[in-house]
mmCIF file of C-alpha atoms and ligand atoms in Angstrom:
data_model
loop_
_atom_site.group_PDB
_atom_site.id
_atom_site.type_symbol
_atom_site.label_atom_id
_atom_site.label_comp_id
_atom_site.label_asym_id
_atom_site.label_seq_id
_atom_site.Cartn_x
_atom_site.Cartn_y
_atom_site.Cartn_z
ATOM 1 C CA MET A 1 -19.935 50.055 55.301
ATOM 2 C CA ASN A 2 -22.612 47.611 56.391
ATOM 3 C CA ALA A 3 -21.963 43.910 55.945
ATOM 4 C CA ILE A 4 -22.516 42.720 52.383
ATOM 5 C CA PRO A 5 -25.709 40.656 52.229
ATOM 6 C CA GLU A 6 -25.811 37.118 50.881
ATOM 7 C CA ARG A 7 -28.124 36.854 47.912
ATOM 8 C CA THR A 8 -29.687 34.037 45.964
ATOM 9 C CA LEU A 9 -28.323 34.878 42.522
ATOM 10 C CA MET A 10 -30.827 33.791 39.869
ATOM 11 C CA GLY A 11 -30.096 36.431 37.269
ATOM 12 C CA PRO A 12 -27.902 36.548 34.151
ATOM 13 C CA GLY A 13 -24.724 36.385 36.273
ATOM 14 C CA PRO A 14 -22.884 36.448 38.549
ATOM 15 C CA SER A 15 -24.171 33.184 39.990
ATOM 16 C CA THR A 16 -23.686 32.129 43.615
ATOM 17 C CA VAL A 17 -20.077 31.269 44.464
ATOM 18 C CA SER A 18 -19.475 28.217 46.646
ATOM 19 C CA GLN A 19 -17.539 28.362 49.914
ATOM 20 C CA ARG A 20 -14.936 26.076 48.341
ATOM 21 C CA VAL A 21 -14.232 28.600 45.599
ATOM 22 C CA LEU A 22 -14.262 31.532 48.037
ATOM 23 C CA ARG A 23 -11.772 29.734 50.288
ATOM 24 C CA ALA A 24 -9.502 29.056 47.310
ATOM 25 C CA LEU A 25 -9.712 32.758 46.426
ATOM 26 C CA GLY A 26 -8.489 33.603 49.928
ATOM 27 C CA SER A 27 -5.373 31.409 49.730
ATOM 28 C CA PRO A 28 -1.987 33.147 50.107
ATOM 29 C CA THR A 29 -0.993 35.358 47.213
ATOM 30 C CA ILE A 30 2.316 34.191 45.744
ATOM 31 C CA GLY A 31 4.396 35.478 42.846
ATOM 32 C CA HIS A 32 3.044 34.875 39.367
ATOM 33 C CA LEU A 33 6.418 33.442 38.293
ATOM 34 C CA ASP A 34 6.773 31.257 41.422
ATOM 35 C CA PRO A 35 7.196 27.638 40.246
ATOM 36 C CA ARG A 36 4.323 26.595 42.521
ATOM 37 C CA TYR A 37 2.082 29.182 40.897
ATOM 38 C CA ILE A 38 3.092 28.063 37.398
ATOM 39 C CA GLU A 39 2.053 24.539 38.407
ATOM 40 C CA ILE A 40 -1.344 25.806 39.547
ATOM 41 C CA MET A 41 -1.770 27.763 36.317
ATOM 42 C CA ASP A 42 -0.826 24.775 34.152
ATOM 43 C CA ASP A 43 -3.298 22.635 36.049
ATOM 44 C CA THR A 44 -5.994 25.283 35.562
ATOM 45 C CA CYS A 45 -5.375 25.343 31.795
ATOM 46 C CA ALA A 46 -5.468 21.520 31.664
ATOM 47 C CA LYS A 47 -8.814 21.479 33.471
ATOM 48 C CA MET A 48 -10.074 24.224 31.184
ATOM 49 C CA ARG A 49 -9.262 22.011 28.157
ATOM 50 C CA GLU A 50 -11.340 19.222 29.699
ATOM 51 C CA VAL A 51 -14.300 21.523 30.272
ATOM 52 C CA PHE A 52 -14.031 22.972 26.736
ATOM 53 C CA MET A 53 -13.643 19.361 25.452
ATOM 54 C CA THR A 54 -10.576 20.284 23.442
ATOM 55 C CA LYS A 55 -6.957 19.346 22.966
ATOM 56 C CA ASN A 56 -6.085 22.884 21.831
ATOM 57 C CA PRO A 57 -2.767 23.807 23.490
ATOM 58 C CA LEU A 58 -3.722 27.487 23.257
ATOM 59 C CA THR A 59 -6.379 27.400 26.010
ATOM 60 C CA PHE A 60 -5.971 29.855 28.877
ATOM 61 C CA PRO A 61 -7.835 32.402 31.038
ATOM 62 C CA VAL A 62 -7.728 35.951 29.682
ATOM 63 C CA SER A 63 -7.377 38.551 32.462
ATOM 64 C CA GLY A 64 -10.739 40.301 32.505
ATOM 65 C CA THR A 65 -14.409 39.366 32.253
ATOM 66 C CA GLY A 66 -16.217 37.795 29.293
ATOM 67 C CA MET A 67 -15.939 40.980 27.241
ATOM 68 C CA ALA A 68 -12.142 40.752 27.559
ATOM 69 C CA GLY A 69 -12.332 37.282 26.009
ATOM 70 C CA MET A 70 -14.406 38.704 23.159
ATOM 71 C CA GLU A 71 -11.834 41.464 22.578
ATOM 72 C CA CYS A 72 -8.948 39.007 22.814
ATOM 73 C CA VAL A 73 -10.422 36.735 20.147
ATOM 74 C CA ALA A 74 -11.365 39.591 17.810
ATOM 75 C CA SER A 75 -8.093 41.510 18.166
ATOM 76 C CA ASN A 76 -5.933 38.458 17.472
ATOM 77 C CA LEU A 77 -7.855 37.012 14.532
ATOM 78 C CA LEU A 78 -8.732 40.193 12.655
ATOM 79 C CA GLU A 79 -6.603 42.744 10.827
ATOM 80 C CA PRO A 80 -7.799 46.021 9.333
ATOM 81 C CA GLY A 81 -9.751 45.325 6.134
ATOM 82 C CA ASP A 82 -10.544 41.692 6.974
ATOM 83 C CA GLU A 83 -14.150 40.649 6.467
ATOM 84 C CA ALA A 84 -16.279 39.071 9.179
ATOM 85 C CA ILE A 85 -19.826 37.684 9.254
ATOM 86 C CA VAL A 86 -21.608 38.135 12.589
ATOM 87 C CA GLY A 87 -25.007 36.765 13.571
ATOM 88 C CA ILE A 88 -27.067 39.254 15.567
ATOM 89 C CA ASN A 89 -30.167 38.141 17.492
ATOM 90 C CA GLY A 90 -29.584 40.005 20.741
ATOM 91 C CA VAL A 91 -27.208 42.206 22.720
ATOM 92 C CA PHE A 92 -24.120 40.023 22.563
ATOM 93 C CA GLY A 93 -24.095 39.413 18.819
ATOM 94 C CA ALA A 94 -24.381 43.187 18.357
ATOM 95 C CA ARG A 95 -21.451 43.669 20.725
ATOM 96 C CA MET A 96 -19.354 41.151 18.801
ATOM 97 C CA ALA A 97 -19.979 43.086 15.583
ATOM 98 C CA ASP A 98 -19.078 46.354 17.327
ATOM 99 C CA VAL A 99 -15.871 44.896 18.784
ATOM 100 C CA MET A 100 -14.788 43.401 15.440
ATOM 101 C CA GLU A 101 -15.410 46.710 13.668
ATOM 102 C CA ARG A 102 -13.189 48.444 16.190
ATOM 103 C CA MET A 103 -10.389 46.074 15.088
ATOM 104 C CA GLY A 104 -10.784 47.524 11.580
ATOM 105 C CA ALA A 105 -12.755 44.596 10.183
ATOM 106 C CA VAL A 106 -15.531 44.998 7.618
ATOM 107 C CA VAL A 107 -18.460 43.343 9.397
ATOM 108 C CA HIS A 108 -21.383 41.817 7.517
ATOM 109 C CA ARG A 109 -24.270 41.756 10.000
ATOM 110 C CA VAL A 110 -26.806 38.952 9.634
ATOM 111 C CA GLU A 111 -29.811 40.044 11.658
ATOM 112 C CA ILE A 112 -32.846 38.053 12.742
ATOM 113 C CA PRO A 113 -35.484 39.003 15.338
ATOM 114 C CA TRP A 114 -34.476 38.871 19.001
ATOM 115 C CA GLY A 115 -35.324 35.541 20.614
ATOM 116 C CA GLU A 116 -34.922 33.520 17.397
ATOM 117 C CA VAL A 117 -31.960 31.343 16.430
ATOM 118 C CA PHE A 118 -30.111 31.144 13.107
ATOM 119 C CA SER A 119 -31.050 28.344 10.732
ATOM 120 C CA ASP A 120 -28.327 26.693 8.657
ATOM 121 C CA GLU A 121 -30.018 28.106 5.539
ATOM 122 C CA VAL A 122 -29.758 31.717 6.671
ATOM 123 C CA MET A 123 -26.077 31.330 7.522
ATOM 124 C CA ALA A 124 -25.335 29.379 4.323
ATOM 125 C CA GLU A 125 -26.783 32.268 2.333
ATOM 126 C CA ALA A 126 -24.645 34.793 4.230
ATOM 127 C CA VAL A 127 -21.521 32.714 3.685
ATOM 128 C CA GLN A 128 -22.243 32.405 -0.056
ATOM 129 C CA LYS A 129 -22.657 36.184 -0.231
ATOM 130 C CA HIS A 130 -19.438 36.918 1.679
ATOM 131 C CA ARG A 131 -17.066 34.118 0.778
ATOM 132 C CA LYS A 132 -14.005 36.241 1.448
ATOM 133 C CA ALA A 133 -14.914 36.465 5.131
ATOM 134 C CA LYS A 134 -12.162 35.368 7.482
ATOM 135 C CA VAL A 135 -14.395 34.617 10.478
ATOM 136 C CA LEU A 136 -18.017 33.856 11.245
ATOM 137 C CA GLY A 137 -18.994 34.967 14.747
ATOM 138 C CA ILE A 138 -22.026 33.625 16.578
ATOM 139 C CA VAL A 139 -23.402 33.549 20.116
ATOM 140 C CA HIS A 140 -24.113 30.069 21.460
ATOM 141 C CA ALA A 141 -26.109 31.274 24.473
ATOM 142 C CA GLU A 142 -27.661 34.701 23.862
ATOM 143 C CA THR A 143 -28.113 35.850 27.453
ATOM 144 C CA SER A 144 -30.240 38.841 26.458
ATOM 145 C CA THR A 145 -33.009 36.634 25.019
ATOM 146 C CA GLY A 146 -32.384 33.124 26.366
ATOM 147 C CA ALA A 147 -32.047 31.688 22.844
ATOM 148 C CA HIS A 148 -29.961 28.520 22.435
ATOM 149 C CA GLN A 149 -28.118 28.503 19.097
ATOM 150 C CA PRO A 150 -27.268 25.113 17.496
ATOM 151 C CA LEU A 151 -23.694 25.246 16.150
ATOM 152 C CA GLU A 152 -22.828 22.058 14.294
ATOM 153 C CA GLY A 153 -24.505 22.828 10.970
ATOM 154 C CA ILE A 154 -23.145 26.367 10.909
ATOM 155 C CA SER A 155 -19.653 25.106 11.707
ATOM 156 C CA LYS A 156 -19.759 22.877 8.610
ATOM 157 C CA ILE A 157 -21.032 25.731 6.437
ATOM 158 C CA ALA A 158 -18.238 28.055 7.582
ATOM 159 C CA HIS A 159 -15.466 25.480 7.212
ATOM 160 C CA GLU A 160 -16.548 24.513 3.690
ATOM 161 C CA GLU A 161 -15.563 28.058 2.682
ATOM 162 C CA GLY A 162 -12.428 28.097 4.825
ATOM 163 C CA ILE A 163 -13.976 30.540 7.308
ATOM 164 C CA LEU A 164 -13.022 30.351 10.988
ATOM 165 C CA LEU A 165 -15.846 29.811 13.489
ATOM 166 C CA VAL A 166 -15.832 32.167 16.502
ATOM 167 C CA VAL A 167 -18.231 31.345 19.358
ATOM 168 C CA ASP A 168 -19.436 33.261 22.421
ATOM 169 C CA ALA A 169 -20.041 30.587 25.071
ATOM 170 C CA VAL A 170 -20.160 32.866 28.096
ATOM 171 C CA THR A 171 -23.489 31.548 29.395
ATOM 172 C CA SER A 172 -23.286 27.983 28.080
ATOM 173 C CA LEU A 173 -19.895 26.635 29.214
ATOM 174 C CA ALA A 174 -20.425 24.118 32.057
ATOM 175 C CA GLY A 175 -24.230 24.416 31.785
ATOM 176 C CA HIS A 176 -24.804 23.089 28.252
ATOM 177 C CA PRO A 177 -22.673 20.850 26.033
ATOM 178 C CA VAL A 178 -19.857 22.917 24.480
ATOM 179 C CA LYS A 179 -17.715 20.567 22.379
ATOM 180 C CA VAL A 180 -14.915 22.640 20.941
ATOM 181 C CA ASP A 181 -13.070 19.894 19.033
ATOM 182 C CA GLU A 182 -16.088 17.882 17.915
ATOM 183 C CA TRP A 183 -17.885 21.002 16.668
ATOM 184 C CA LYS A 184 -14.665 22.389 15.150
ATOM 185 C CA ILE A 185 -14.838 25.751 16.890
ATOM 186 C CA ASP A 186 -11.771 27.853 16.027
ATOM 187 C CA ALA A 187 -11.959 30.445 18.765
ATOM 188 C CA ILE A 188 -14.195 30.520 21.809
ATOM 189 C CA TYR A 189 -14.505 32.649 24.906
ATOM 190 C CA SER A 190 -16.464 32.280 28.120
ATOM 191 C CA GLY A 191 -16.673 33.885 31.556
ATOM 192 C CA THR A 192 -16.126 32.736 35.115
ATOM 193 C CA GLN A 193 -19.238 34.161 36.793
ATOM 194 C CA LYS A 194 -21.946 32.314 34.918
ATOM 195 C CA CYS A 195 -22.138 28.490 34.903
ATOM 196 C CA LEU A 196 -18.630 28.095 36.376
ATOM 197 C CA SER A 197 -19.813 29.934 39.530
ATOM 198 C CA CYS A 198 -16.578 31.726 40.202
ATOM 199 C CA PRO A 199 -16.392 35.478 40.856
ATOM 200 C CA PRO A 200 -16.214 37.644 37.710
ATOM 201 C CA GLY A 201 -12.717 38.463 36.500
ATOM 202 C CA LEU A 202 -11.366 35.846 34.096
ATOM 203 C CA SER A 203 -12.386 34.751 30.609
ATOM 204 C CA PRO A 204 -11.499 31.194 29.556
ATOM 205 C CA VAL A 205 -10.550 31.152 25.855
ATOM 206 C CA SER A 206 -9.368 28.517 23.394
ATOM 207 C CA PHE A 207 -7.893 28.809 19.890
ATOM 208 C CA SER A 208 -7.663 25.966 17.341
ATOM 209 C CA GLN A 209 -4.537 25.154 15.341
ATOM 210 C CA ALA A 210 -6.088 26.892 12.312
ATOM 211 C CA ALA A 211 -6.728 30.006 14.383
ATOM 212 C CA LEU A 212 -3.151 29.935 15.676
ATOM 213 C CA GLU A 213 -1.844 29.752 12.102
ATOM 214 C CA VAL A 214 -3.918 32.806 11.198
ATOM 215 C CA ILE A 215 -2.490 34.643 14.208
ATOM 216 C CA GLU A 216 1.080 33.629 13.328
ATOM 217 C CA SER A 217 0.747 34.813 9.733
ATOM 218 C CA ARG A 218 -0.616 38.271 10.554
ATOM 219 C CA LYS A 219 0.762 41.112 8.445
ATOM 220 C CA SER A 220 0.134 43.729 11.128
ATOM 221 C CA ARG A 221 0.539 43.544 14.875
ATOM 222 C CA SER A 222 -2.595 43.068 16.952
ATOM 223 C CA GLN A 223 -4.048 46.471 17.869
ATOM 224 C CA SER A 224 -4.233 45.294 21.502
ATOM 225 C CA TRP A 225 -0.995 44.922 23.435
ATOM 226 C CA TYR A 226 -2.696 43.488 26.516
ATOM 227 C CA PHE A 227 -4.527 40.712 24.642
ATOM 228 C CA ASP A 228 -1.797 39.868 22.104
ATOM 229 C CA VAL A 229 -1.711 36.063 22.038
ATOM 230 C CA SER A 230 1.696 36.014 20.314
ATOM 231 C CA MET A 231 3.144 37.368 23.580
ATOM 232 C CA LEU A 232 0.663 35.827 26.057
ATOM 233 C CA LYS A 233 1.424 32.306 24.890
ATOM 234 C CA ASP A 234 5.019 32.646 26.089
ATOM 235 C CA TYR A 235 3.665 33.083 29.599
ATOM 236 C CA TYR A 236 0.799 30.601 29.586
ATOM 237 C CA LEU A 237 2.435 27.887 27.490
ATOM 238 C CA GLY A 238 6.131 28.828 27.691
ATOM 239 C CA LYS A 239 7.294 25.382 28.906
ATOM 240 C CA SER A 240 10.382 26.020 31.061
ATOM 241 C CA LYS A 241 10.734 29.662 30.073
ATOM 242 C CA ARG A 242 7.895 31.893 31.272
ATOM 243 C CA ALA A 243 8.142 35.459 30.099
ATOM 244 C CA TYR A 244 6.562 38.259 32.115
ATOM 245 C CA HIS A 245 3.811 39.952 30.138
ATOM 246 C CA HIS A 246 1.394 41.276 32.763
ATOM 247 C CA THR A 247 0.915 40.233 36.366
ATOM 248 C CA ALA A 248 -1.461 37.283 36.389
ATOM 249 C CA PRO A 249 -4.589 37.643 38.582
ATOM 250 C CA VAL A 250 -3.091 35.127 41.012
ATOM 251 C CA ASN A 251 -5.983 34.632 43.435
ATOM 252 C CA MET A 252 -8.581 34.536 40.685
ATOM 253 C CA MET A 253 -6.608 31.675 39.146
ATOM 254 C CA TYR A 254 -6.945 29.741 42.437
ATOM 255 C CA ALA A 255 -10.678 30.375 42.386
ATOM 256 C CA LEU A 256 -11.072 29.311 38.766
ATOM 257 C CA ARG A 257 -9.050 26.165 39.354
ATOM 258 C CA GLU A 258 -11.297 25.201 42.262
ATOM 259 C CA ALA A 259 -14.427 25.970 40.225
ATOM 260 C CA LEU A 260 -13.179 23.811 37.324
ATOM 261 C CA THR A 261 -12.279 21.051 39.783
ATOM 262 C CA MET A 262 -15.860 21.090 41.038
ATOM 263 C CA VAL A 263 -17.201 20.905 37.467
ATOM 264 C CA LEU A 264 -15.023 17.869 36.712
ATOM 265 C CA GLU A 265 -15.855 16.167 40.016
ATOM 266 C CA GLU A 266 -19.545 16.411 39.149
ATOM 267 C CA GLY A 267 -18.870 15.353 35.557
ATOM 268 C CA LEU A 268 -19.833 17.359 32.482
ATOM 269 C CA GLU A 269 -22.755 15.132 31.498
ATOM 270 C CA ALA A 270 -24.219 15.100 35.003
ATOM 271 C CA ARG A 271 -23.843 18.858 35.192
ATOM 272 C CA TRP A 272 -25.624 19.423 31.872
ATOM 273 C CA GLU A 273 -28.398 17.091 33.045
ATOM 274 C CA ARG A 274 -28.770 18.970 36.348
ATOM 275 C CA HIS A 275 -29.268 22.233 34.447
ATOM 276 C CA ALA A 276 -31.753 20.551 32.056
ATOM 277 C CA GLN A 277 -33.823 19.077 34.900
ATOM 278 C CA LEU A 278 -34.003 22.322 36.818
ATOM 279 C CA HIS A 279 -34.925 24.200 33.668
ATOM 280 C CA ARG A 280 -37.870 21.811 33.172
ATOM 281 C CA ARG A 281 -38.933 22.264 36.795
ATOM 282 C CA LEU A 282 -38.757 26.053 36.543
ATOM 283 C CA ARG A 283 -40.542 26.038 33.196
ATOM 284 C CA ALA A 284 -43.441 23.974 34.550
ATOM 285 C CA GLY A 285 -43.762 26.287 37.563
ATOM 286 C CA LEU A 286 -43.654 29.430 35.435
ATOM 287 C CA ALA A 287 -46.327 27.989 33.130
ATOM 288 C CA GLU A 288 -48.614 27.555 36.164
ATOM 289 C CA LEU A 289 -48.115 31.249 36.891
ATOM 290 C CA GLY A 290 -48.998 32.101 33.311
ATOM 291 C CA LEU A 291 -45.487 33.233 32.422
ATOM 292 C CA ASP A 292 -44.487 32.321 28.857
ATOM 293 C CA TYR A 293 -40.991 31.821 27.494
ATOM 294 C CA ILE A 294 -39.938 34.275 24.799
ATOM 295 C CA PRO A 295 -37.495 32.110 22.769
ATOM 296 C CA LYS A 296 -38.700 28.933 21.061
ATOM 297 C CA GLU A 297 -35.322 27.246 21.575
ATOM 298 C CA SER A 298 -34.637 28.150 25.193
ATOM 299 C CA LEU A 299 -31.399 27.779 27.061
ATOM 300 C CA HIS A 300 -31.542 25.841 30.312
ATOM 301 C CA THR A 301 -29.145 28.266 31.938
ATOM 302 C CA LEU A 302 -31.073 31.467 31.167
ATOM 303 C CA ASN A 303 -34.855 31.548 31.188
ATOM 304 C CA CYS A 304 -36.388 34.590 29.527
ATOM 305 C CA VAL A 305 -40.132 35.074 30.097
ATOM 306 C CA GLY A 306 -42.551 37.834 29.176
ATOM 307 C CA ILE A 307 -43.901 40.035 31.979
ATOM 308 C CA PRO A 308 -47.718 39.875 32.096
ATOM 309 C CA ASP A 309 -49.603 43.069 31.218
ATOM 310 C CA GLY A 310 -50.221 45.350 34.166
ATOM 311 C CA VAL A 311 -47.373 43.924 36.266
ATOM 312 C CA ASP A 312 -44.812 46.455 37.515
ATOM 313 C CA ASP A 313 -41.411 45.043 36.483
ATOM 314 C CA ALA A 314 -39.251 47.134 38.817
ATOM 315 C CA ALA A 315 -41.583 46.705 41.815
ATOM 316 C CA VAL A 316 -41.574 42.904 41.493
ATOM 317 C CA ARG A 317 -37.780 42.724 41.187
ATOM 318 C CA ALA A 318 -37.331 45.105 44.124
ATOM 319 C CA ARG A 319 -39.652 42.983 46.296
ATOM 320 C CA LEU A 320 -37.856 39.785 45.264
ATOM 321 C CA LEU A 321 -34.562 41.342 46.318
ATOM 322 C CA GLU A 322 -35.702 43.027 49.537
ATOM 323 C CA THR A 323 -38.029 40.337 50.884
ATOM 324 C CA TYR A 324 -36.419 37.171 49.554
ATOM 325 C CA GLY A 325 -32.839 38.210 48.777
ATOM 326 C CA ILE A 326 -33.340 36.891 45.239
ATOM 327 C CA GLU A 327 -31.840 38.567 42.199
ATOM 328 C CA ILE A 328 -33.353 37.986 38.770
ATOM 329 C CA GLY A 329 -32.507 39.937 35.617
ATOM 330 C CA SER A 330 -34.490 42.605 33.816
ATOM 331 C CA GLY A 331 -35.016 42.757 30.055
ATOM 332 C CA LEU A 332 -32.433 44.403 27.790
ATOM 333 C CA GLY A 333 -32.894 46.505 24.649
ATOM 334 C CA PRO A 334 -36.332 45.911 23.091
ATOM 335 C CA PHE A 335 -37.182 43.613 26.030
ATOM 336 C CA ALA A 336 -36.621 46.331 28.681
ATOM 337 C CA GLY A 337 -39.668 46.335 30.979
ATOM 338 C CA LYS A 338 -41.130 43.438 28.986
ATOM 339 C CA ALA A 339 -39.097 40.402 30.115
ATOM 340 C CA TRP A 340 -37.479 38.787 33.116
ATOM 341 C CA ARG A 341 -34.353 36.707 32.845
ATOM 342 C CA ILE A 342 -34.054 33.932 35.404
ATOM 343 C CA GLY A 343 -30.662 32.264 35.555
ATOM 344 C CA ILE A 344 -30.122 28.633 36.504
ATOM 345 C CA MET A 345 -26.351 28.567 36.581
ATOM 346 C CA GLY A 346 -23.754 26.429 38.316
ATOM 347 C CA HIS A 347 -23.890 26.646 42.100
ATOM 348 C CA SER A 348 -27.183 28.578 41.896
ATOM 349 C CA ALA A 349 -28.794 25.683 40.016
ATOM 350 C CA THR A 350 -30.505 23.806 42.846
ATOM 351 C CA GLN A 351 -34.029 22.548 43.347
ATOM 352 C CA ALA A 352 -34.267 24.620 46.520
ATOM 353 C CA ASN A 353 -33.468 27.801 44.585
ATOM 354 C CA VAL A 354 -35.862 27.009 41.742
ATOM 355 C CA ASP A 355 -38.687 26.292 44.200
ATOM 356 C CA LEU A 356 -37.846 29.420 46.175
ATOM 357 C CA VAL A 357 -37.930 31.697 43.143
ATOM 358 C CA LEU A 358 -41.276 30.189 42.081
ATOM 359 C CA ALA A 359 -42.799 30.619 45.540
ATOM 360 C CA ALA A 360 -41.484 34.170 45.772
ATOM 361 C CA LEU A 361 -42.942 35.003 42.354
ATOM 362 C CA VAL A 362 -46.362 33.705 43.469
ATOM 363 C CA ASP A 363 -46.189 36.165 46.355
ATOM 364 C CA CYS A 364 -44.821 39.077 44.318
ATOM 365 C CA LEU A 365 -47.349 38.662 41.471
ATOM 366 C CA ASP A 366 -50.242 38.651 43.923
HETATM 367 C C1 PLP B 1 -22.197 38.014 30.258
HETATM 368 C C2 PLP B 1 -21.950 37.852 28.791
HETATM 369 C C3 PLP B 1 -20.872 38.477 28.129
HETATM 370 C C4 PLP B 1 -20.005 39.492 28.775
HETATM 371 O O1 PLP B 1 -19.367 39.056 29.868
HETATM 372 P P1 PLP B 1 -18.873 40.085 30.995
HETATM 373 O O2 PLP B 1 -18.341 39.120 31.988
HETATM 374 O O3 PLP B 1 -20.062 40.842 31.448
HETATM 375 O O4 PLP B 1 -17.812 40.936 30.412
HETATM 376 C C5 PLP B 1 -20.674 38.198 26.790
HETATM 377 N N1 PLP B 1 -21.488 37.375 26.121
HETATM 378 C C6 PLP B 1 -22.537 36.775 26.705
HETATM 379 C C7 PLP B 1 -23.411 35.876 25.903
HETATM 380 C C8 PLP B 1 -22.795 36.998 28.051
HETATM 381 O O5 PLP B 1 -23.844 36.406 28.639
#
């Protein structure tokens, strides 16, 4: 096989991984019950709490990518017959509804057009209509459209009816403020390969005390053995006694720990600001090229713009990749062939990269 090329990753993930994280990944593999490894894992979970801005003890990396985190949250919180409200304004809300239905839940879909965000009024109406719902699921950063969903108002609306708030923060964690305790999020999942700039393979999750109580009072066992938190917590949080459940992805834990260390060294606020500044720089450059944003409330981390009429989507992306080594994302679902998704995430979020992608687009749109 030829050598794997280095790319400038400016798509919806993965983002570029730093040498520091790659070196950590290549550290010696040791046993997943080795006391030294347990120390590393505990430190990783502690750093994860800082990045999630939570004191939740039940905060750990699920083995698997972001979708594994989604399945872990859904399979632990929901039992057959439970009701769930899910907001759908893109691919990932639709996936959450699908996953929850597979757990046997009765899902009430609240649908708005792609690219828009949910107002408090729309969600309040849904909650009034389905007051028996156990959870309300919503996507904070809808990567398929670039829409940035405000959460605080919706959190209040859900909690007033005793409904747990479930949040997909795969593309927002470490790029936008994600304040788990302050916003009273009950269950949240993210991914390593977006704004954390770690290879794909782990899904940071966190469960509130209220969520844990729901899990502990289940009538039926979780339909997933692999993601069953009632067993996993004995390994991740088992104090002196760590019970084997499945072999932890040892080297990925090293990588995630290094990535979280880098986030905390930079500081959360400074990191959010870096993403905001680069988003503004990219946005101004795209405007000069006549490329308009699709969502009104855009994420900083994922920039979704319409493709001008007469421009060949696939040809432009192929030229970006072949000539400049730049990856950007194509449109999904109704946006296929109609939108580009430019990621500004973690280690990829630099002025040099933003200026490069703009200059390359000038050339490719010629
Ligand atoms: C990427 C993404 C996921 C899925 O993560 P995978 O790592 O691809 O499994 C889920 N939700 C959102 C919003 C995402 O952007």
